[in-house]
Amino acid sequence: MSNFVQEQLREYRNKNENIGRLIIKCPDQPGIVAAVTTFLKEHNANIVELSQYSMNPEGGTFFTRIEFECPDLKKQGEKLEQEFQEVADQFSMEWKFNYVSDLKRAAIFVSKEPHCLLELLWEWQSGDLMMDIALVISNHEDARATVEALQIPYYYIPANKDIRKEVEEKQLKLLQVFEIDLIILARYMQILTPDFVAAHPNRIINIHHSFLPAFIGARPYERAYDRGVKLIGATSHYVTNDLDEGPIIEQDIGRVNHRDSAEDMKKAGRTIERRVLARAVKWHIEDRVIVHGNKTVVF
Amino acid sequence: MSNFVQEQLREYRNKNENIGRLIIKCPDQPGIVAAVTTFLKEHNANIVELSQYSMNPEGGTFFTRIEFECPDLKKQGEKLEQEFQEVADQFSMEWKFNYVSDLKRAAIFVSKEPHCLLELLWEWQSGDLMMDIALVISNHEDARATVEALQIPYYYIPANKDIRKEVEEKQLKLLQVFEIDLIILARYMQILTPDFVAAHPNRIINIHHSFLPAFIGARPYERAYDRGVKLIGATSHYVTNDLDEGPIIEQDIGRVNHRDSAEDMKKAGRTIERRVLARAVKWHIEDRVIVHGNKTVVF
Amino acid sequence: MSNFVQEQLREYRNKNENIGRLIIKCPDQPGIVAAVTTFLKEHNANIVELSQYSMNPEGGTFFTRIEFECPDLKKQGEKLEQEFQEVADQFSMEWKFNYVSDLKRAAIFVSKEPHCLLELLWEWQSGDLMMDIALVISNHEDARATVEALQIPYYYIPANKDIRKEVEEKQLKLLQVFEIDLIILARYMQILTPDFVAAHPNRIINIHHSFLPAFIGARPYERAYDRGVKLIGATSHYVTNDLDEGPIIEQDIGRVNHRDSAEDMKKAGRTIERRVLARAVKWHIEDRVIVHGNKTVVF
Amino acid sequence: MSNFVQEQLREYRNKNENIGRLIIKCPDQPGIVAAVTTFLKEHNANIVELSQYSMNPEGGTFFTRIEFECPDLKKQGEKLEQEFQEVADQFSMEWKFNYVSDLKRAAIFVSKEPHCLLELLWEWQSGDLMMDIALVISNHEDARATVEALQIPYYYIPANKDIRKEVEEKQLKLLQVFEIDLIILARYMQILTPDFVAAHPNRIINIHHSFLPAFIGARPYERAYDRGVKLIGATSHYVTNDLDEGPIIEQDIGRVNHRDSAEDMKKAGRTIERRVLARAVKWHIEDRVIVHGNKTVVF
C-alpha cells in the first residue's frame, strides 16, 4: 500500500512543480493587492487562486493567500523571493513563499487511543492529505504494526511527567533528524513544556473535545452525560502555552441524546475528533490557515 | 390571520379529541410496561405511539410516554385517571394523563429583541405549535403591534432589578388570570426571582447562546469573536435557580468564519436561537420532554 | 415596524455610501488582478474584500468580486466606470460596478403558501436582507394584511394558465413602474412564459423542494414518504426556461424519519425552503453570485 | 490488532449473554403491546428498551423492537420462542427473537475503491460494529494485505458480466460455508442477479451516491459538477431487484462549492459514503431496521 502512496505523492509533486503559494500578513493600506499582483505578473506568475481579507478595514490588518503558477518555478523561486523583499519592505509584510512540490513533513504524536492516527493515515492513503508522514512518535507500542505496515518509522518513547525533559530531548532530536515542519498531536495526552511549544510556533496542531457548555477539568464526558447535553463537539487548534487555548482552526459537533451513555458519548466524540483534526491538518498543509493573535484566518 | 389560526387550532382539537398521553417516571422494575399497557387495553385505549427508556437498567429509572386513542375520552378521562392510581401505586409512579385537545396555554415573555417571539408566532401560524398563546408580556412596547395584529393580548410591564418583586407580582396575577401552563422566555433578559421560578417547576423554557468553549459573563459574542470560534450555538432549557444551568431540552449550532464580525456572529446566533427555542417549545407541548434531575429525556 | 425598517435601511445606505463592488467575468489570462487592482489604487479605491476564482486555470474563465471603499464614491462612480472601460476592453471582460447604497429593488411573487414570504419579511425586518421590498404580487389575497402592515404595496393579480399573457403584462408594467431589479418567486406556483423569463436574465430567484432520489412530477412529498426517504431538501436557483433547471445558488436539507407523515415532510420542507431562499436572496443582493453557463460561483 | 478485536467481541458477547431482542411486525389492533409485554413479564424477561410505531393507526401496521434481559437466556431462548408462537398467532405477527451474543456474521464485498471497506474495518476495530466479519470477497487483489493483517480471510474472485453466474456460484458457496447473515456491498460495483438478491431478502446492504437533483446514469459526479450542485449525498439501502431502489436505511450529505472540481466532489462523496454505510450497518446489526414494503422503520 505504501508504494502506492509514495507514487501518488510523487505524481502530485510533479503535477504541481510550478505551483507556488504566497502568504502575506501586514498592516492594511491602499495598494497592497495591486503591488503584489503587479510583482507576480512582472515575474511571469499567473494567479490561480487569490483569497484576501482585511480585518477592520481602517487601520486594520491585511491577509492574503495567492496560489500561482510560474514556469520553471524550481529555478525561479529563489529569485522571486529575493526580489519580493522590496515589495514586502514597502508594506511591512510578514510573508512566505511556499512551493506545493515541497511537501510538508509531519510527525504524528500518538498515545493509546488510535482513532485520530488511523484517520490521518486513512486520509493520507486516500490522497486527501498531501504531506510526508515522516514518523510517528508514541509513548505506547500499540500502533506500531499499523504504522510500520505503511513503511513509516515508529518511535516508542515512554513518557510521563517526571521525565518530560528527557522525553522531549529525544523527540526534538528526531524532529531535527527528520526535518519536521509540522507536529500533529493525534490524542497524544501528554503536556508539552513551554520550551518545546515555543520552538514550534503555529506548527503544532492539537485536537480536543468541546462541549456547550464547557466542562473544564476531569471527566468531561461523564459530566456532559450528567448534564444531559444534546451535542458533543471537538476543536482543533494550534498549541500555545495556554493549555487548549491556542488559535482555533476548525470545530464541529455531533448529536447525542438521552439514550447515549457516557461511553457512547465518548465514541461519538472520537468520530468528531478524527474528522475535525483531519480537516485542520488538510487546511494547514494547503497553507490556508494564517494565525493572527489568538485567531485564525482560514482561506 | 388570527381567525385562521383559531380555526386551525379548533380543527386540531376536534381531530384529536380522543387522543391522550400518559407520561410516567418511576423506579425501574420488571412488569411496568405489561401492567400499564394491560390497563390501557382493559380500558379500551389503543396505543398510537409508545416510547420507553430505562436509565441504567438495573436499579435505575423507568420513563415512558404513551400516546393512545380512547373512544369518548372526554368522559372517560376522569375514570381512567382514578382507576390508574392503583397501577401507579404499585410501581411508585410519578404520572400524568394529558389530553391533546386541552391545548397548553402559553405566556411569552419578551424584551426588546423580537427574533424569538417572531419565530414562535410564525410557527404558531404555520400550524407547527399547537398551543394557545394566551398573552405576551414585555418590558418594552416594541412588539405590541405585531402581537395585537394576531389578536393576542399584550401587556407592557416595565421592569428592572430594583422593582423585580412588584413586576413579578403583576406577572403572576396575569399568569393566574390567563390560566397559564407554560412560560416561554423568548429573550426576556430579566432575571427571575427564586420564588417565581420555584412556582413553575419545569414550566419555564429559556433560550440562550452557547459556545465551544464557553464564554461565561459579559459580552460573549465579542469574546467569541476575539477567540475566532468557528461555531455559534444556542441552548434551550428549563429554568431552575441555577442561572442558565437547568435541564437542557435542545441545542444546535451554526457555522461562522473569520469574515464574520462580532455583529455577524450575533445575527447568526439569533437564527440559531429562534430555531432551537421553537423546537424545544414544540417538544414540550407534545409532552415529549421528561425531566429527571438535571437532565431531560426527549422522546 | 416599517418606519424602523426604513430607518435601518437609511442608516445602512449612509454607512456604506462610499462602498462599491466590482464584479468581473472574463477569459483567464495572466495579469488581470494586477491590472484591476492597479486601476483601483490609482483611483483611490481601497480594497475591502477581494474574492477570485479561476475555473480550469489554463484557457479557462476568471471571476472576481472586489468590494472597495472610495472617497466621494457617489460623484466618482461615473468616472470610475468610464475609465475602467479601457481595462475591461483589454481583457474582454463582462463587468459591473454596483454601489452598496443603491439598494436592490425586489418584487416578491407569492401564491397561497406564505412561509417563504414571511421569512423574507422577517429577515428584512431583522436587518439581514438589505434591499427595498418594493411590492408584493400575488394571485391570492391571503397575505395582504401582513404585507400592508409593513407599508409594502400589495397587488392582487388573479392568475391561471389561460390568462398567463395578460397576467404577465400587468406584472411587467408593475415591475417597470417600481423599477425592479430582482424578482423573488416565494412559492409563486405559476409558470412564467419564456418571454418573461428572457426579459430578466439571472434576476428571478426561485425555490423548490429537492429529494434524493428526485421525485419528478406530481405529489413529490407523497412519493418521498412512500419511498421512506430520510432527508428532505430544497434548492434555490435562477429561473431559466428549463423548468427548475436554472443555475443553483444554494441547497440544504433537513432530516425526517419513519414517524413523519407526508404532511410532516411538507412542513419540514417548508422550514428548509424558507431558510434556503433567504440565503440565496442575501447572497444575490450582496453581489456574491456570478452565473456562468448553468453554474454559479458564490463568493 | 485482530486478537484485540476478538477479545473485545468476546467481552461484548459475555456482557450481553442474557440480552435478547424481539422484533415484531403485524396488523395493528388494540392490545398488542399488553399481550407481548405480559408474555415477557411472565417469562421473567425485563424490558431494557422498547420502541413502537404504528403506521396509519387505524387499519395500519404495528412495529416494535423490544430489548430485554432474561436470566439464563441461552437456555430459556428456545422455550421463549416456542411459547411465544401462541401470542404471535393471535395477532398474525411476523416476529423474530435475536440474541445479542449471537453476533451477526458479515461478508464484505468490495471492488477497487477501498474507502467503505476501510471505514467498516476501522469502526469494527473501534468497537462500534459488534459483528463477526467472516470474510471479504473482492474482484481485485488490492485490499488483501489490509484485510489479512486483521486475520480476516480474503477471497479474490475475478468478476465481469459475462461470468456472473459462475462468480455468484462461488460466492454463494462461500456465504454458505461461512454461515453469513449479512452481505455488505462496500462499493462492489458489480450487478447481482435476481436469484442472488432473492436468496438474501433484506440481508444485502448497499451504498451509493445521491444528488439533488438526481443524475441517473453514467458519470454522475461530472454532471453534478457541470450543474454546480452545492450538496453531495449518499444513500444506504437494502438491495432489491429494482436497481438502487430498495428500502432506504440512511442518507446524508456534505457541502461542496464552485471551487470543488468533479474530482473533489468524488472525494467528498467518498467521505459521506463511508459514514452513511457504517451507520446503516450498525443499525442493521443492532436489529433497529424493520423493512415494510419499500420503506424502513429505523428504531
XYZ file of N, CA, C and O in Angstrom, chain B residues 22-127:
424
model
N -50.039 9.474 28.247
C -49.723 9.071 29.610
C -48.212 9.128 29.771
O -47.476 8.477 29.018
N -47.780 9.954 30.724
C -46.345 10.162 30.948
C -46.024 9.578 32.321
O -46.682 9.908 33.312
N -45.026 8.713 32.380
C -44.692 8.028 33.636
C -43.190 8.065 33.887
O -42.389 7.870 32.964
N -42.849 8.266 35.132
C -41.462 8.105 35.596
C -41.519 7.326 36.900
O -42.335 7.647 37.772
N -40.704 6.290 37.041
C -40.733 5.521 38.293
C -39.467 4.682 38.414
O -38.717 4.536 37.447
N -39.209 4.146 39.590
C -38.080 3.225 39.721
C -38.291 2.049 38.770
O -39.415 1.552 38.630
N -37.222 1.640 38.126
C -37.351 0.563 37.154
C -37.533 -0.783 37.870
O -36.921 -1.025 38.902
N -38.378 -1.618 37.327
C -38.514 -2.990 37.815
C -39.263 -3.773 36.739
O -39.888 -3.176 35.853
N -39.235 -5.087 36.767
C -39.921 -5.845 35.722
C -41.431 -5.629 35.781
O -41.995 -5.415 36.855
N -42.061 -5.654 34.627
C -43.508 -5.699 34.594
C -44.225 -4.375 34.440
O -45.462 -4.347 34.345
N -43.485 -3.265 34.387
C -44.178 -1.966 34.305
C -44.949 -1.837 32.997
O -46.142 -1.514 33.003
N -44.272 -2.075 31.886
C -44.946 -1.891 30.595
C -46.152 -2.820 30.501
O -47.236 -2.419 30.049
N -45.971 -4.054 30.946
C -47.091 -5.004 30.889
C -48.268 -4.482 31.700
O -49.421 -4.494 31.226
N -47.996 -3.981 32.897
C -49.085 -3.509 33.746
C -49.806 -2.316 33.119
O -51.045 -2.259 33.087
N -49.014 -1.382 32.603
C -49.613 -0.161 32.048
C -50.396 -0.464 30.781
O -51.524 0.005 30.591
N -49.814 -1.262 29.900
C -50.483 -1.496 28.625
C -51.682 -2.417 28.810
O -52.682 -2.285 28.093
N -51.621 -3.318 29.782
C -52.797 -4.133 30.074
C -53.925 -3.234 30.602
O -55.086 -3.352 30.182
N -53.560 -2.320 31.491
C -54.535 -1.349 31.985
C -55.201 -0.597 30.824
O -56.420 -0.472 30.750
N -54.387 -0.104 29.914
C -54.942 0.672 28.798
C -55.860 -0.193 27.947
O -56.951 0.224 27.555
N -55.415 -1.395 27.675
C -56.217 -2.290 26.845
C -57.574 -2.548 27.507
O -58.630 -2.487 26.856
N -57.528 -2.812 28.802
C -58.776 -3.103 29.521
C -59.692 -1.893 29.578
O -60.897 -2.022 29.826
N -59.103 -0.707 29.347
C -59.930 0.497 29.316
C -60.173 0.974 27.897
O -60.481 2.154 27.678
N -59.990 0.034 26.951
C -60.362 0.377 25.582
C -59.469 1.407 24.913
O -59.878 2.039 23.926
N -58.288 1.600 25.470
C -57.396 2.612 24.909
C -56.377 1.931 24.010
O -55.626 1.066 24.466
N -56.345 2.321 22.751
C -55.417 1.728 21.795
C -54.157 2.583 21.683
O -54.223 3.796 21.493
N -53.012 1.940 21.796
C -51.743 2.669 21.780
C -51.412 3.144 20.368
O -51.423 2.362 19.423
N -51.130 4.423 20.241
C -50.746 5.004 18.957
C -49.224 5.069 18.859
O -48.638 4.762 17.837
N -48.604 5.499 19.937
C -47.148 5.601 19.941
C -46.649 5.396 21.360
O -47.152 6.030 22.290
N -45.684 4.501 21.512
C -45.145 4.244 22.847
C -43.633 4.403 22.801
O -42.958 3.785 21.984
N -43.106 5.256 23.647
C -41.661 5.392 23.776
C -41.297 5.034 25.195
O -42.008 5.391 26.132
N -40.171 4.347 25.331
C -39.793 3.885 26.650
C -38.295 3.995 26.771
O -37.567 3.807 25.787
N -37.841 4.279 27.971
C -36.398 4.327 28.184
C -36.093 3.972 29.625
O -36.759 4.459 30.541
N -35.112 3.112 29.826
C -34.680 2.777 31.177
C -33.266 3.283 31.372
O -32.351 2.854 30.660
N -33.120 4.187 32.317
C -31.798 4.726 32.585
C -31.097 3.749 33.525
O -31.663 3.380 34.563
N -29.889 3.334 33.185
C -29.165 2.349 33.997
C -30.073 1.173 34.351
O -30.535 1.070 35.491
N -30.332 0.295 33.412
C -31.338 -0.750 33.582
C -31.502 -1.288 34.995
O -32.614 -1.276 35.532
N -30.417 -1.723 35.635
C -30.610 -2.318 36.967
C -30.639 -1.238 38.047
O -29.721 -0.435 38.170
N -31.693 -1.245 38.831
C -31.791 -0.270 39.917
C -31.935 1.148 39.432
O -31.625 2.099 40.136
N -32.394 1.302 38.195
C -32.442 2.630 37.611
C -33.843 3.214 37.558
O -34.716 2.877 38.355
N -34.045 4.069 36.570
C -35.302 4.789 36.451
C -35.965 4.457 35.125
O -35.293 4.369 34.094
N -37.252 4.297 35.170
C -38.046 3.944 34.007
C -38.844 5.165 33.563
O -39.437 5.863 34.388
N -38.846 5.415 32.248
C -39.606 6.526 31.669
C -40.462 6.006 30.526
O -39.998 5.200 29.724
N -41.682 6.480 30.447
C -42.446 6.169 29.238
C -43.371 7.307 28.872
O -43.763 8.116 29.722
N -43.633 7.398 27.588
C -44.635 8.316 27.049
C -45.494 7.488 26.111
O -44.980 6.880 25.170
N -46.774 7.395 26.429
C -47.677 6.582 25.607
C -48.776 7.482 25.058
O -49.485 8.134 25.825
N -48.874 7.534 23.753
C -49.990 8.257 23.132
C -51.033 7.215 22.769
O -50.708 6.195 22.167
N -52.275 7.460 23.173
C -53.294 6.437 22.946
C -54.590 7.076 22.451
O -54.807 8.283 22.598
N -55.415 6.239 21.861
C -56.734 6.683 21.405
C -57.775 5.922 22.216
O -57.679 4.698 22.359
N -58.762 6.647 22.701
C -59.768 6.028 23.567
C -61.126 6.642 23.228
O -61.292 7.862 23.297
N -62.100 5.828 22.837
C -63.405 6.384 22.469
C -63.966 7.202 23.618
O -63.841 6.809 24.778
N -64.558 8.331 23.258
C -65.252 9.154 24.250
C -64.295 9.573 25.391
O -64.683 9.573 26.571
N -63.107 9.971 25.014
C -62.071 10.234 26.010
C -62.457 11.340 26.982
O -62.099 11.297 28.155
N -63.183 12.320 26.471
C -63.554 13.443 27.348
C -64.288 12.956 28.588
O -64.048 13.429 29.688
N -65.208 12.011 28.357
C -65.946 11.482 29.509
C -65.117 10.441 30.264
O -65.166 10.359 31.487
N -64.361 9.631 29.534
C -63.648 8.523 30.156
C -62.407 8.946 30.942
O -61.934 8.209 31.808
N -61.888 10.132 30.588
C -60.601 10.551 31.155
C -60.551 10.469 32.675
O -59.640 9.873 33.264
N -61.555 11.053 33.304
C -61.546 11.107 34.763
C -61.518 9.703 35.360
O -60.744 9.416 36.282
N -62.336 8.838 34.774
C -62.372 7.457 35.251
C -61.014 6.774 35.061
O -60.502 6.102 35.968
N -60.427 6.982 33.896
C -59.101 6.428 33.623
C -58.116 6.835 34.718
O -57.399 6.010 35.265
N -58.133 8.116 35.013
C -57.161 8.630 35.981
C -57.381 8.004 37.364
O -56.436 7.599 38.038
N -58.655 7.953 37.762
C -58.955 7.372 39.074
C -58.484 5.925 39.154
O -57.828 5.509 40.105
N -58.810 5.166 38.127
C -58.503 3.746 38.193
C -57.016 3.450 37.971
O -56.512 2.414 38.392
N -56.342 4.397 37.330
C -54.912 4.177 37.109
C -54.128 4.280 38.419
O -53.030 3.730 38.546
N -54.693 4.987 39.378
C -53.987 5.209 40.660
C -53.458 3.899 41.241
O -52.356 3.850 41.779
N -54.244 2.848 41.087
C -53.826 1.569 41.652
C -52.535 1.055 41.004
O -51.621 0.612 41.689
N -52.496 1.114 39.667
C -51.274 0.711 38.964
C -50.109 1.595 39.394
O -49.004 1.122 39.679
N -50.397 2.877 39.446
C -49.349 3.842 39.796
C -48.774 3.548 41.177
O -47.548 3.571 41.380
N -49.653 3.258 42.107
C -49.186 2.991 43.471
C -48.275 1.764 43.527
O -47.261 1.748 44.207
N -48.687 0.763 42.758
C -47.934 -0.484 42.764
C -46.463 -0.284 42.389
O -45.582 -0.954 42.894
N -46.232 0.686 41.453
C -44.864 0.896 40.961
C -44.259 2.229 41.423
O -43.246 2.661 40.882
N -44.912 2.884 42.378
C -44.406 4.182 42.883
C -44.171 5.187 41.752
O -43.100 5.800 41.643
N -45.159 5.328 40.904
C -45.002 6.178 39.722
C -45.259 7.651 40.018
O -46.155 7.995 40.759
N -44.474 8.523 39.365
C -44.918 9.880 39.057
C -45.589 9.770 37.697
O -44.984 9.279 36.741
N -46.790 10.262 37.559
C -47.513 10.029 36.306
C -48.461 11.175 36.026
O -48.821 11.961 36.897
N -48.904 11.240 34.771
C -49.816 12.298 34.361
C -50.505 11.900 33.071
O -49.875 11.375 32.162
N -51.817 12.083 33.042
C -52.549 11.977 31.785
C -52.709 13.375 31.200
O -53.182 14.281 31.906
N -52.325 13.539 29.960
C -52.604 14.805 29.260
C -53.547 14.520 28.100
O -53.518 13.430 27.515
N -54.377 15.511 27.791
C -55.353 15.339 26.708
C -54.988 16.301 25.592
O -54.877 17.516 25.825
N -54.795 15.760 24.412
C -54.277 16.589 23.317
C -55.211 17.757 23.032
O -54.764 18.854 22.674
N -56.513 17.555 23.231
C -57.444 18.646 22.925
C -57.446 19.738 24.002
O -57.985 20.813 23.772
N -56.855 19.466 25.146
C -56.612 20.551 26.122
C -55.303 21.230 25.773
O -54.242 20.875 26.299
N -55.387 22.186 24.895
C -54.140 22.833 24.460
C -53.438 23.478 25.643
O -54.084 24.032 26.534
N -52.133 23.422 25.633
C -51.373 24.145 26.658
C -51.554 25.641 26.425
O -51.679 26.100 25.299
N -51.564 26.372 27.523
C -51.736 27.829 27.448
C -50.413 28.510 27.808
O -49.931 28.404 28.926
N -49.857 29.196 26.801
C -48.521 29.755 26.971
C -48.543 31.267 27.136
O -49.355 31.969 26.523
N -47.642 31.742 27.990
C -47.319 33.169 28.062
C -45.916 33.339 27.509
O -45.005 32.615 27.915
N -45.771 34.271 26.585
C -44.435 34.544 26.047
C -43.918 35.831 26.679
O -44.594 36.858 26.636
N -42.757 35.750 27.280
C -42.100 36.925 27.859
C -41.037 37.386 26.870
O -40.222 36.580 26.416
N -41.036 38.670 26.570
C -40.081 39.153 25.585
C -39.557 40.518 26.022
O -40.239 41.244 26.750
N -38.361 40.826 25.591
C -37.784 42.128 25.897
C -37.711 42.924 24.590
O -38.699 42.966 23.856
N -36.574 43.476 24.258
C -36.507 44.313 23.058
C -36.296 43.503 21.783
O -36.886 43.800 20.756
N -35.449 42.494 21.844
C -35.122 41.737 20.633
C -36.280 40.830 20.240
O -36.655 39.944 21.022
N -36.832 40.992 19.043
C -38.058 40.266 18.715
C -37.868 38.896 18.070
O -38.841 38.197 17.833
N -36.629 38.478 17.749
C -36.491 37.340 16.838
C -37.122 36.061 17.348
O -37.760 35.336 16.587
N -36.988 35.774 18.634
C -37.561 34.518 19.138
C -39.084 34.607 19.195
O -39.785 33.644 18.864
N -39.607 35.749 19.618
C -41.057 35.940 19.611
C -41.621 35.737 18.203
O -42.599 35.011 18.004
N -40.977 36.391 17.234
C -41.495 36.313 15.863
C -41.491 34.878 15.354
O -42.424 34.442 14.681
N -40.442 34.156 15.662
C -40.380 32.758 15.214
C -41.517 31.935 15.820
O -42.156 31.139 15.134
N -41.756 32.147 17.102
C -42.827 31.396 17.755
C -44.175 31.743 17.118
O -44.990 30.858 16.843
N -44.415 33.032 16.875
C -45.679 33.446 16.254
C -45.796 32.841 14.859
O -46.865 32.404 14.434
N -44.684 32.821 14.168
C -44.664 32.289 12.812
C -44.991 30.793 12.802
O -45.836 30.321 12.050
N -44.311 30.053 13.658
C -44.537 28.605 13.699
C -45.959 28.309 14.168
O -46.570 27.316 13.768
N -46.457 29.170 15.030
C -47.820 29.018 15.542
C -48.831 29.215 14.403
O -49.758 28.421 14.216
N -48.607 30.253 13.608
C -49.494 30.489 12.463
C -49.386 29.378 11.427
O -50.336 29.092 10.714
N -48.194 28.796 11.319
C -47.993 27.727 10.331
C -48.562 26.399 10.785
O -48.477 25.416 10.064
N -49.092 26.355 11.995
C -49.641 25.090 12.475
C -48.605 24.136 13.007
O -48.825 22.926 13.075
